[in-house]
Amino acid sequence: DYEKALHVYELAADRGLEHLDLYRRIALAYHRLGRNKEALDRWIAVADRCVRLDRRDLAISALRDAVGLAPDD
């Protein structure tokens, strides 16, 4: 159940867990729930974190996922 997973992931993030995979999972959960605005915001946040970690390859991947949510925008 993506709602339950999202709730757990958000709790972990709220408690300060700074794991990149956690933020990717949050973005994916929003996407699977059809909450594309929130998913888009999260993918952009993931990309930002990747850049700060000098992981531009992962940033590009996250931005590609974000573009996939709204390919015409």
JSON list of N, CA and C in Angstrom, two decimals, residues 3-62:
[
{"chain": "A", "resi": 3, "resn": "GLU", "atom": "N", "xyz": [0.10, 4.41, 0.23]},
{"chain": "A", "resi": 3, "resn": "GLU", "atom": "CA", "xyz": [-0.24, 5.41, 1.26]},
{"chain": "A", "resi": 3, "resn": "GLU", "atom": "C", "xyz": [0.51, 5.12, 2.56]},
{"chain": "A", "resi": 4, "resn": "LYS", "atom": "N", "xyz": [0.50, 3.87, 2.97]},
{"chain": "A", "resi": 4, "resn": "LYS", "atom": "CA", "xyz": [1.20, 3.50, 4.21]},
{"chain": "A", "resi": 4, "resn": "LYS", "atom": "C", "xyz": [2.70, 3.68, 4.06]},
{"chain": "A", "resi": 5, "resn": "ALA", "atom": "N", "xyz": [3.23, 3.26, 2.92]},
{"chain": "A", "resi": 5, "resn": "ALA", "atom": "CA", "xyz": [4.67, 3.42, 2.69]},
{"chain": "A", "resi": 5, "resn": "ALA", "atom": "C", "xyz": [5.05, 4.89, 2.71]},
{"chain": "A", "resi": 6, "resn": "LEU", "atom": "N", "xyz": [4.25, 5.72, 2.06]},
{"chain": "A", "resi": 6, "resn": "LEU", "atom": "CA", "xyz": [4.54, 7.15, 2.04]},
{"chain": "A", "resi": 6, "resn": "LEU", "atom": "C", "xyz": [4.53, 7.73, 3.44]},
{"chain": "A", "resi": 7, "resn": "HIS", "atom": "N", "xyz": [3.58, 7.30, 4.23]},
{"chain": "A", "resi": 7, "resn": "HIS", "atom": "CA", "xyz": [3.50, 7.78, 5.62]},
{"chain": "A", "resi": 7, "resn": "HIS", "atom": "C", "xyz": [4.78, 7.43, 6.40]},
{"chain": "A", "resi": 8, "resn": "VAL", "atom": "N", "xyz": [5.23, 6.21, 6.26]},
{"chain": "A", "resi": 8, "resn": "VAL", "atom": "CA", "xyz": [6.45, 5.77, 6.95]},
{"chain": "A", "resi": 8, "resn": "VAL", "atom": "C", "xyz": [7.67, 6.54, 6.44]},
{"chain": "A", "resi": 9, "resn": "TYR", "atom": "N", "xyz": [7.76, 6.70, 5.12]},
{"chain": "A", "resi": 9, "resn": "TYR", "atom": "CA", "xyz": [8.88, 7.43, 4.54]},
{"chain": "A", "resi": 9, "resn": "TYR", "atom": "C", "xyz": [8.90, 8.89, 5.01]},
{"chain": "A", "resi": 10, "resn": "GLU", "atom": "N", "xyz": [7.72, 9.51, 5.03]},
{"chain": "A", "resi": 10, "resn": "GLU", "atom": "CA", "xyz": [7.65, 10.91, 5.48]},
{"chain": "A", "resi": 10, "resn": "GLU", "atom": "C", "xyz": [8.03, 11.04, 6.95]},
{"chain": "A", "resi": 11, "resn": "LEU", "atom": "N", "xyz": [7.62, 10.07, 7.76]},
{"chain": "A", "resi": 11, "resn": "LEU", "atom": "CA", "xyz": [8.02, 10.10, 9.17]},
{"chain": "A", "resi": 11, "resn": "LEU", "atom": "C", "xyz": [9.54, 10.01, 9.31]},
{"chain": "A", "resi": 12, "resn": "ALA", "atom": "N", "xyz": [10.16, 9.14, 8.55]},
{"chain": "A", "resi": 12, "resn": "ALA", "atom": "CA", "xyz": [11.62, 9.00, 8.60]},
{"chain": "A", "resi": 12, "resn": "ALA", "atom": "C", "xyz": [12.29, 10.29, 8.16]},
{"chain": "A", "resi": 13, "resn": "ALA", "atom": "N", "xyz": [11.79, 10.90, 7.10]},
{"chain": "A", "resi": 13, "resn": "ALA", "atom": "CA", "xyz": [12.36, 12.16, 6.62]},
{"chain": "A", "resi": 13, "resn": "ALA", "atom": "C", "xyz": [12.18, 13.26, 7.65]},
{"chain": "A", "resi": 14, "resn": "ASP", "atom": "N", "xyz": [11.00, 13.32, 8.27]},
{"chain": "A", "resi": 14, "resn": "ASP", "atom": "CA", "xyz": [10.72, 14.33, 9.29]},
{"chain": "A", "resi": 14, "resn": "ASP", "atom": "C", "xyz": [11.63, 14.19, 10.50]},
{"chain": "A", "resi": 15, "resn": "ARG", "atom": "N", "xyz": [12.07, 12.97, 10.75]},
{"chain": "A", "resi": 15, "resn": "ARG", "atom": "CA", "xyz": [12.94, 12.72, 11.90]},
{"chain": "A", "resi": 15, "resn": "ARG", "atom": "C", "xyz": [14.41, 12.91, 11.56]},
{"chain": "A", "resi": 16, "resn": "GLY", "atom": "N", "xyz": [14.68, 13.38, 10.35]},
{"chain": "A", "resi": 16, "resn": "GLY", "atom": "CA", "xyz": [16.04, 13.75, 10.01]},
{"chain": "A", "resi": 16, "resn": "GLY", "atom": "C", "xyz": [16.84, 12.73, 9.25]},
{"chain": "A", "resi": 17, "resn": "LEU", "atom": "N", "xyz": [16.23, 11.64, 8.84]},
{"chain": "A", "resi": 17, "resn": "LEU", "atom": "CA", "xyz": [16.97, 10.65, 8.06]},
{"chain": "A", "resi": 17, "resn": "LEU", "atom": "C", "xyz": [17.32, 11.28, 6.71]},
{"chain": "A", "resi": 18, "resn": "GLU", "atom": "N", "xyz": [18.59, 11.33, 6.40]},
{"chain": "A", "resi": 18, "resn": "GLU", "atom": "CA", "xyz": [19.08, 12.01, 5.19]},
{"chain": "A", "resi": 18, "resn": "GLU", "atom": "C", "xyz": [19.61, 11.01, 4.18]},
{"chain": "A", "resi": 19, "resn": "HIS", "atom": "N", "xyz": [18.85, 10.01, 3.86]},
{"chain": "A", "resi": 19, "resn": "HIS", "atom": "CA", "xyz": [19.30, 8.99, 2.92]},
{"chain": "A", "resi": 19, "resn": "HIS", "atom": "C", "xyz": [18.67, 9.26, 1.56]},
{"chain": "A", "resi": 20, "resn": "LEU", "atom": "N", "xyz": [19.49, 9.32, 0.54]},
{"chain": "A", "resi": 20, "resn": "LEU", "atom": "CA", "xyz": [19.02, 9.64, -0.80]},
{"chain": "A", "resi": 20, "resn": "LEU", "atom": "C", "xyz": [17.95, 8.68, -1.28]},
{"chain": "A", "resi": 21, "resn": "ASP", "atom": "N", "xyz": [18.10, 7.41, -1.00]},
{"chain": "A", "resi": 21, "resn": "ASP", "atom": "CA", "xyz": [17.10, 6.42, -1.42]},
{"chain": "A", "resi": 21, "resn": "ASP", "atom": "C", "xyz": [15.74, 6.70, -0.79]},
{"chain": "A", "resi": 22, "resn": "LEU", "atom": "N", "xyz": [15.72, 7.19, 0.42]},
{"chain": "A", "resi": 22, "resn": "LEU", "atom": "CA", "xyz": [14.47, 7.54, 1.08]},
{"chain": "A", "resi": 22, "resn": "LEU", "atom": "C", "xyz": [13.72, 8.59, 0.28]},
{"chain": "A", "resi": 23, "resn": "TYR", "atom": "N", "xyz": [14.43, 9.61, -0.17]},
{"chain": "A", "resi": 23, "resn": "TYR", "atom": "CA", "xyz": [13.79, 10.69, -0.92]},
{"chain": "A", "resi": 23, "resn": "TYR", "atom": "C", "xyz": [13.33, 10.21, -2.29]},
{"chain": "A", "resi": 24, "resn": "ARG", "atom": "N", "xyz": [14.06, 9.28, -2.88]},
{"chain": "A", "resi": 24, "resn": "ARG", "atom": "CA", "xyz": [13.63, 8.69, -4.15]},
{"chain": "A", "resi": 24, "resn": "ARG", "atom": "C", "xyz": [12.34, 7.88, -3.93]},
{"chain": "A", "resi": 25, "resn": "ARG", "atom": "N", "xyz": [12.29, 7.15, -2.83]},
{"chain": "A", "resi": 25, "resn": "ARG", "atom": "CA", "xyz": [11.09, 6.35, -2.54]},
{"chain": "A", "resi": 25, "resn": "ARG", "atom": "C", "xyz": [9.87, 7.22, -2.29]},
{"chain": "A", "resi": 26, "resn": "ILE", "atom": "N", "xyz": [10.08, 8.37, -1.65]},
{"chain": "A", "resi": 26, "resn": "ILE", "atom": "CA", "xyz": [8.97, 9.30, -1.43]},
{"chain": "A", "resi": 26, "resn": "ILE", "atom": "C", "xyz": [8.44, 9.80, -2.77]},
{"chain": "A", "resi": 27, "resn": "ALA", "atom": "N", "xyz": [9.35, 10.19, -3.65]},
{"chain": "A", "resi": 27, "resn": "ALA", "atom": "CA", "xyz": [8.94, 10.66, -4.99]},
{"chain": "A", "resi": 27, "resn": "ALA", "atom": "C", "xyz": [8.19, 9.57, -5.74]},
{"chain": "A", "resi": 28, "resn": "LEU", "atom": "N", "xyz": [8.70, 8.36, -5.68]},
{"chain": "A", "resi": 28, "resn": "LEU", "atom": "CA", "xyz": [8.03, 7.24, -6.37]},
{"chain": "A", "resi": 28, "resn": "LEU", "atom": "C", "xyz": [6.64, 6.96, -5.79]},
{"chain": "A", "resi": 29, "resn": "ALA", "atom": "N", "xyz": [6.53, 7.03, -4.47]},
{"chain": "A", "resi": 29, "resn": "ALA", "atom": "CA", "xyz": [5.23, 6.78, -3.84]},
{"chain": "A", "resi": 29, "resn": "ALA", "atom": "C", "xyz": [4.21, 7.83, -4.27]},
{"chain": "A", "resi": 30, "resn": "TYR", "atom": "N", "xyz": [4.62, 9.09, -4.27]},
{"chain": "A", "resi": 30, "resn": "TYR", "atom": "CA", "xyz": [3.70, 10.15, -4.75]},
{"chain": "A", "resi": 30, "resn": "TYR", "atom": "C", "xyz": [3.29, 9.87, -6.19]},
{"chain": "A", "resi": 31, "resn": "HIS", "atom": "N", "xyz": [4.25, 9.48, -7.02]},
{"chain": "A", "resi": 31, "resn": "HIS", "atom": "CA", "xyz": [3.95, 9.19, -8.42]},
{"chain": "A", "resi": 31, "resn": "HIS", "atom": "C", "xyz": [2.96, 8.04, -8.53]},
{"chain": "A", "resi": 32, "resn": "ARG", "atom": "N", "xyz": [3.18, 6.96, -7.82]},
{"chain": "A", "resi": 32, "resn": "ARG", "atom": "CA", "xyz": [2.30, 5.79, -7.89]},
{"chain": "A", "resi": 32, "resn": "ARG", "atom": "C", "xyz": [0.90, 6.09, -7.38]},
{"chain": "A", "resi": 33, "resn": "LEU", "atom": "N", "xyz": [0.81, 7.08, -6.48]},
{"chain": "A", "resi": 33, "resn": "LEU", "atom": "CA", "xyz": [-0.50, 7.48, -5.96]},
{"chain": "A", "resi": 33, "resn": "LEU", "atom": "C", "xyz": [-1.20, 8.48, -6.88]},
{"chain": "A", "resi": 34, "resn": "GLY", "atom": "N", "xyz": [-0.52, 8.85, -7.96]},
{"chain": "A", "resi": 34, "resn": "GLY", "atom": "CA", "xyz": [-1.11, 9.80, -8.90]},
{"chain": "A", "resi": 34, "resn": "GLY", "atom": "C", "xyz": [-1.01, 11.24, -8.45]},
{"chain": "A", "resi": 35, "resn": "ARG", "atom": "N", "xyz": [-0.20, 11.50, -7.46]},
{"chain": "A", "resi": 35, "resn": "ARG", "atom": "CA", "xyz": [-0.02, 12.85, -6.92]},
{"chain": "A", "resi": 35, "resn": "ARG", "atom": "C", "xyz": [1.22, 13.46, -7.59]},
{"chain": "A", "resi": 36, "resn": "ASN", "atom": "N", "xyz": [1.04, 13.76, -8.87]},
{"chain": "A", "resi": 36, "resn": "ASN", "atom": "CA", "xyz": [2.17, 14.14, -9.70]},
{"chain": "A", "resi": 36, "resn": "ASN", "atom": "C", "xyz": [2.82, 15.47, -9.33]},
{"chain": "A", "resi": 37, "resn": "LYS", "atom": "N", "xyz": [2.05, 16.42, -8.83]},
{"chain": "A", "resi": 37, "resn": "LYS", "atom": "CA", "xyz": [2.65, 17.69, -8.41]},
{"chain": "A", "resi": 37, "resn": "LYS", "atom": "C", "xyz": [3.63, 17.45, -7.27]},
{"chain": "A", "resi": 38, "resn": "GLU", "atom": "N", "xyz": [3.21, 16.68, -6.27]},
{"chain": "A", "resi": 38, "resn": "GLU", "atom": "CA", "xyz": [4.10, 16.36, -5.16]},
{"chain": "A", "resi": 38, "resn": "GLU", "atom": "C", "xyz": [5.28, 15.52, -5.63]},
{"chain": "A", "resi": 39, "resn": "ALA", "atom": "N", "xyz": [5.03, 14.58, -6.53]},
{"chain": "A", "resi": 39, "resn": "ALA", "atom": "CA", "xyz": [6.11, 13.74, -7.06]},
{"chain": "A", "resi": 39, "resn": "ALA", "atom": "C", "xyz": [7.13, 14.61, -7.79]},
{"chain": "A", "resi": 40, "resn": "LEU", "atom": "N", "xyz": [6.65, 15.53, -8.60]},
{"chain": "A", "resi": 40, "resn": "LEU", "atom": "CA", "xyz": [7.55, 16.42, -9.34]},
{"chain": "A", "resi": 40, "resn": "LEU", "atom": "C", "xyz": [8.41, 17.23, -8.38]},
{"chain": "A", "resi": 41, "resn": "ASP", "atom": "N", "xyz": [7.78, 17.79, -7.37]},
{"chain": "A", "resi": 41, "resn": "ASP", "atom": "CA", "xyz": [8.54, 18.57, -6.37]},
{"chain": "A", "resi": 41, "resn": "ASP", "atom": "C", "xyz": [9.60, 17.70, -5.70]},
{"chain": "A", "resi": 42, "resn": "ARG", "atom": "N", "xyz": [9.24, 16.47, -5.39]},
{"chain": "A", "resi": 42, "resn": "ARG", "atom": "CA", "xyz": [10.20, 15.57, -4.72]},
{"chain": "A", "resi": 42, "resn": "ARG", "atom": "C", "xyz": [11.33, 15.17, -5.65]},
{"chain": "A", "resi": 43, "resn": "TRP", "atom": "N", "xyz": [11.02, 14.90, -6.93]},
{"chain": "A", "resi": 43, "resn": "TRP", "atom": "CA", "xyz": [12.10, 14.54, -7.86]},
{"chain": "A", "resi": 43, "resn": "TRP", "atom": "C", "xyz": [13.09, 15.69, -8.00]},
{"chain": "A", "resi": 44, "resn": "ILE", "atom": "N", "xyz": [12.59, 16.92, -8.03]},
{"chain": "A", "resi": 44, "resn": "ILE", "atom": "CA", "xyz": [13.48, 18.08, -8.13]},
{"chain": "A", "resi": 44, "resn": "ILE", "atom": "C", "xyz": [14.32, 18.18, -6.86]},
{"chain": "A", "resi": 45, "resn": "ALA", "atom": "N", "xyz": [13.73, 17.92, -5.70]},
{"chain": "A", "resi": 45, "resn": "ALA", "atom": "CA", "xyz": [14.49, 17.93, -4.45]},
{"chain": "A", "resi": 45, "resn": "ALA", "atom": "C", "xyz": [15.55, 16.83, -4.43]},
{"chain": "A", "resi": 46, "resn": "VAL", "atom": "N", "xyz": [15.21, 15.67, -4.98]},
{"chain": "A", "resi": 46, "resn": "VAL", "atom": "CA", "xyz": [16.19, 14.58, -5.08]},
{"chain": "A", "resi": 46, "resn": "VAL", "atom": "C", "xyz": [17.36, 15.02, -5.95]},
{"chain": "A", "resi": 47, "resn": "ALA", "atom": "N", "xyz": [17.05, 15.62, -7.09]},
{"chain": "A", "resi": 47, "resn": "ALA", "atom": "CA", "xyz": [18.11, 16.09, -7.99]},
{"chain": "A", "resi": 47, "resn": "ALA", "atom": "C", "xyz": [19.01, 17.11, -7.29]},
{"chain": "A", "resi": 48, "resn": "ASP", "atom": "N", "xyz": [18.41, 18.00, -6.53]},
{"chain": "A", "resi": 48, "resn": "ASP", "atom": "CA", "xyz": [19.18, 19.00, -5.80]},
{"chain": "A", "resi": 48, "resn": "ASP", "atom": "C", "xyz": [20.12, 18.35, -4.79]},
{"chain": "A", "resi": 49, "resn": "ARG", "atom": "N", "xyz": [19.62, 17.38, -4.07]},
{"chain": "A", "resi": 49, "resn": "ARG", "atom": "CA", "xyz": [20.46, 16.65, -3.10]},
{"chain": "A", "resi": 49, "resn": "ARG", "atom": "C", "xyz": [21.60, 15.93, -3.80]},
{"chain": "A", "resi": 50, "resn": "CYS", "atom": "N", "xyz": [21.31, 15.35, -4.95]},
{"chain": "A", "resi": 50, "resn": "CYS", "atom": "CA", "xyz": [22.34, 14.64, -5.70]},
{"chain": "A", "resi": 50, "resn": "CYS", "atom": "C", "xyz": [23.46, 15.59, -6.14]},
{"chain": "A", "resi": 51, "resn": "VAL", "atom": "N", "xyz": [23.08, 16.76, -6.59]},
{"chain": "A", "resi": 51, "resn": "VAL", "atom": "CA", "xyz": [24.09, 17.75, -7.00]},
{"chain": "A", "resi": 51, "resn": "VAL", "atom": "C", "xyz": [24.95, 18.13, -5.81]},
{"chain": "A", "resi": 52, "resn": "ARG", "atom": "N", "xyz": [24.32, 18.36, -4.66]},
{"chain": "A", "resi": 52, "resn": "ARG", "atom": "CA", "xyz": [25.09, 18.73, -3.47]},
{"chain": "A", "resi": 52, "resn": "ARG", "atom": "C", "xyz": [26.02, 17.61, -3.02]},
{"chain": "A", "resi": 53, "resn": "LEU", "atom": "N", "xyz": [25.67, 16.36, -3.35]},
{"chain": "A", "resi": 53, "resn": "LEU", "atom": "CA", "xyz": [26.53, 15.22, -3.02]},
{"chain": "A", "resi": 53, "resn": "LEU", "atom": "C", "xyz": [27.51, 14.90, -4.14]},
{"chain": "A", "resi": 54, "resn": "ASP", "atom": "N", "xyz": [27.56, 15.77, -5.15]},
{"chain": "A", "resi": 54, "resn": "ASP", "atom": "CA", "xyz": [28.42, 15.59, -6.31]},
{"chain": "A", "resi": 54, "resn": "ASP", "atom": "C", "xyz": [28.10, 14.30, -7.05]},
{"chain": "A", "resi": 55, "resn": "ARG", "atom": "N", "xyz": [26.81, 13.96, -7.11]},
{"chain": "A", "resi": 55, "resn": "ARG", "atom": "CA", "xyz": [26.33, 12.79, -7.85]},
{"chain": "A", "resi": 55, "resn": "ARG", "atom": "C", "xyz": [25.45, 13.27, -9.00]},
{"chain": "A", "resi": 56, "resn": "ARG", "atom": "N", "xyz": [26.10, 13.93, -9.93]},
{"chain": "A", "resi": 56, "resn": "ARG", "atom": "CA", "xyz": [25.37, 14.49, -11.06]},
{"chain": "A", "resi": 56, "resn": "ARG", "atom": "C", "xyz": [24.68, 13.42, -11.91]},
{"chain": "A", "resi": 57, "resn": "ASP", "atom": "N", "xyz": [25.24, 12.23, -11.95]},
{"chain": "A", "resi": 57, "resn": "ASP", "atom": "CA", "xyz": [24.61, 11.14, -12.69]},
{"chain": "A", "resi": 57, "resn": "ASP", "atom": "C", "xyz": [23.24, 10.81, -12.11]},
{"chain": "A", "resi": 58, "resn": "LEU", "atom": "N", "xyz": [23.16, 10.79, -10.78]},
{"chain": "A", "resi": 58, "resn": "LEU", "atom": "CA", "xyz": [21.87, 10.51, -10.14]},
{"chain": "A", "resi": 58, "resn": "LEU", "atom": "C", "xyz": [20.93, 11.71, -10.27]},
{"chain": "A", "resi": 59, "resn": "ALA", "atom": "N", "xyz": [21.49, 12.92, -10.27]},
{"chain": "A", "resi": 59, "resn": "ALA", "atom": "CA", "xyz": [20.67, 14.12, -10.46]},
{"chain": "A", "resi": 59, "resn": "ALA", "atom": "C", "xyz": [20.00, 14.09, -11.83]},
{"chain": "A", "resi": 60, "resn": "ILE", "atom": "N", "xyz": [20.76, 13.72, -12.84]},
{"chain": "A", "resi": 60, "resn": "ILE", "atom": "CA", "xyz": [20.19, 13.63, -14.19]},
{"chain": "A", "resi": 60, "resn": "ILE", "atom": "C", "xyz": [19.09, 12.58, -14.24]},
{"chain": "A", "resi": 61, "resn": "SER", "atom": "N", "xyz": [19.31, 11.45, -13.61]},
{"chain": "A", "resi": 61, "resn": "SER", "atom": "CA", "xyz": [18.30, 10.40, -13.56]},
{"chain": "A", "resi": 61, "resn": "SER", "atom": "C", "xyz": [17.02, 10.89, -12.89]},
{"chain": "A", "resi": 62, "resn": "ALA", "atom": "N", "xyz": [17.17, 11.60, -11.77]},
{"chain": "A", "resi": 62, "resn": "ALA", "atom": "CA", "xyz": [16.00, 12.13, -11.05]},
{"chain": "A", "resi": 62, "resn": "ALA", "atom": "C", "xyz": [15.25, 13.14, -11.91]}
]
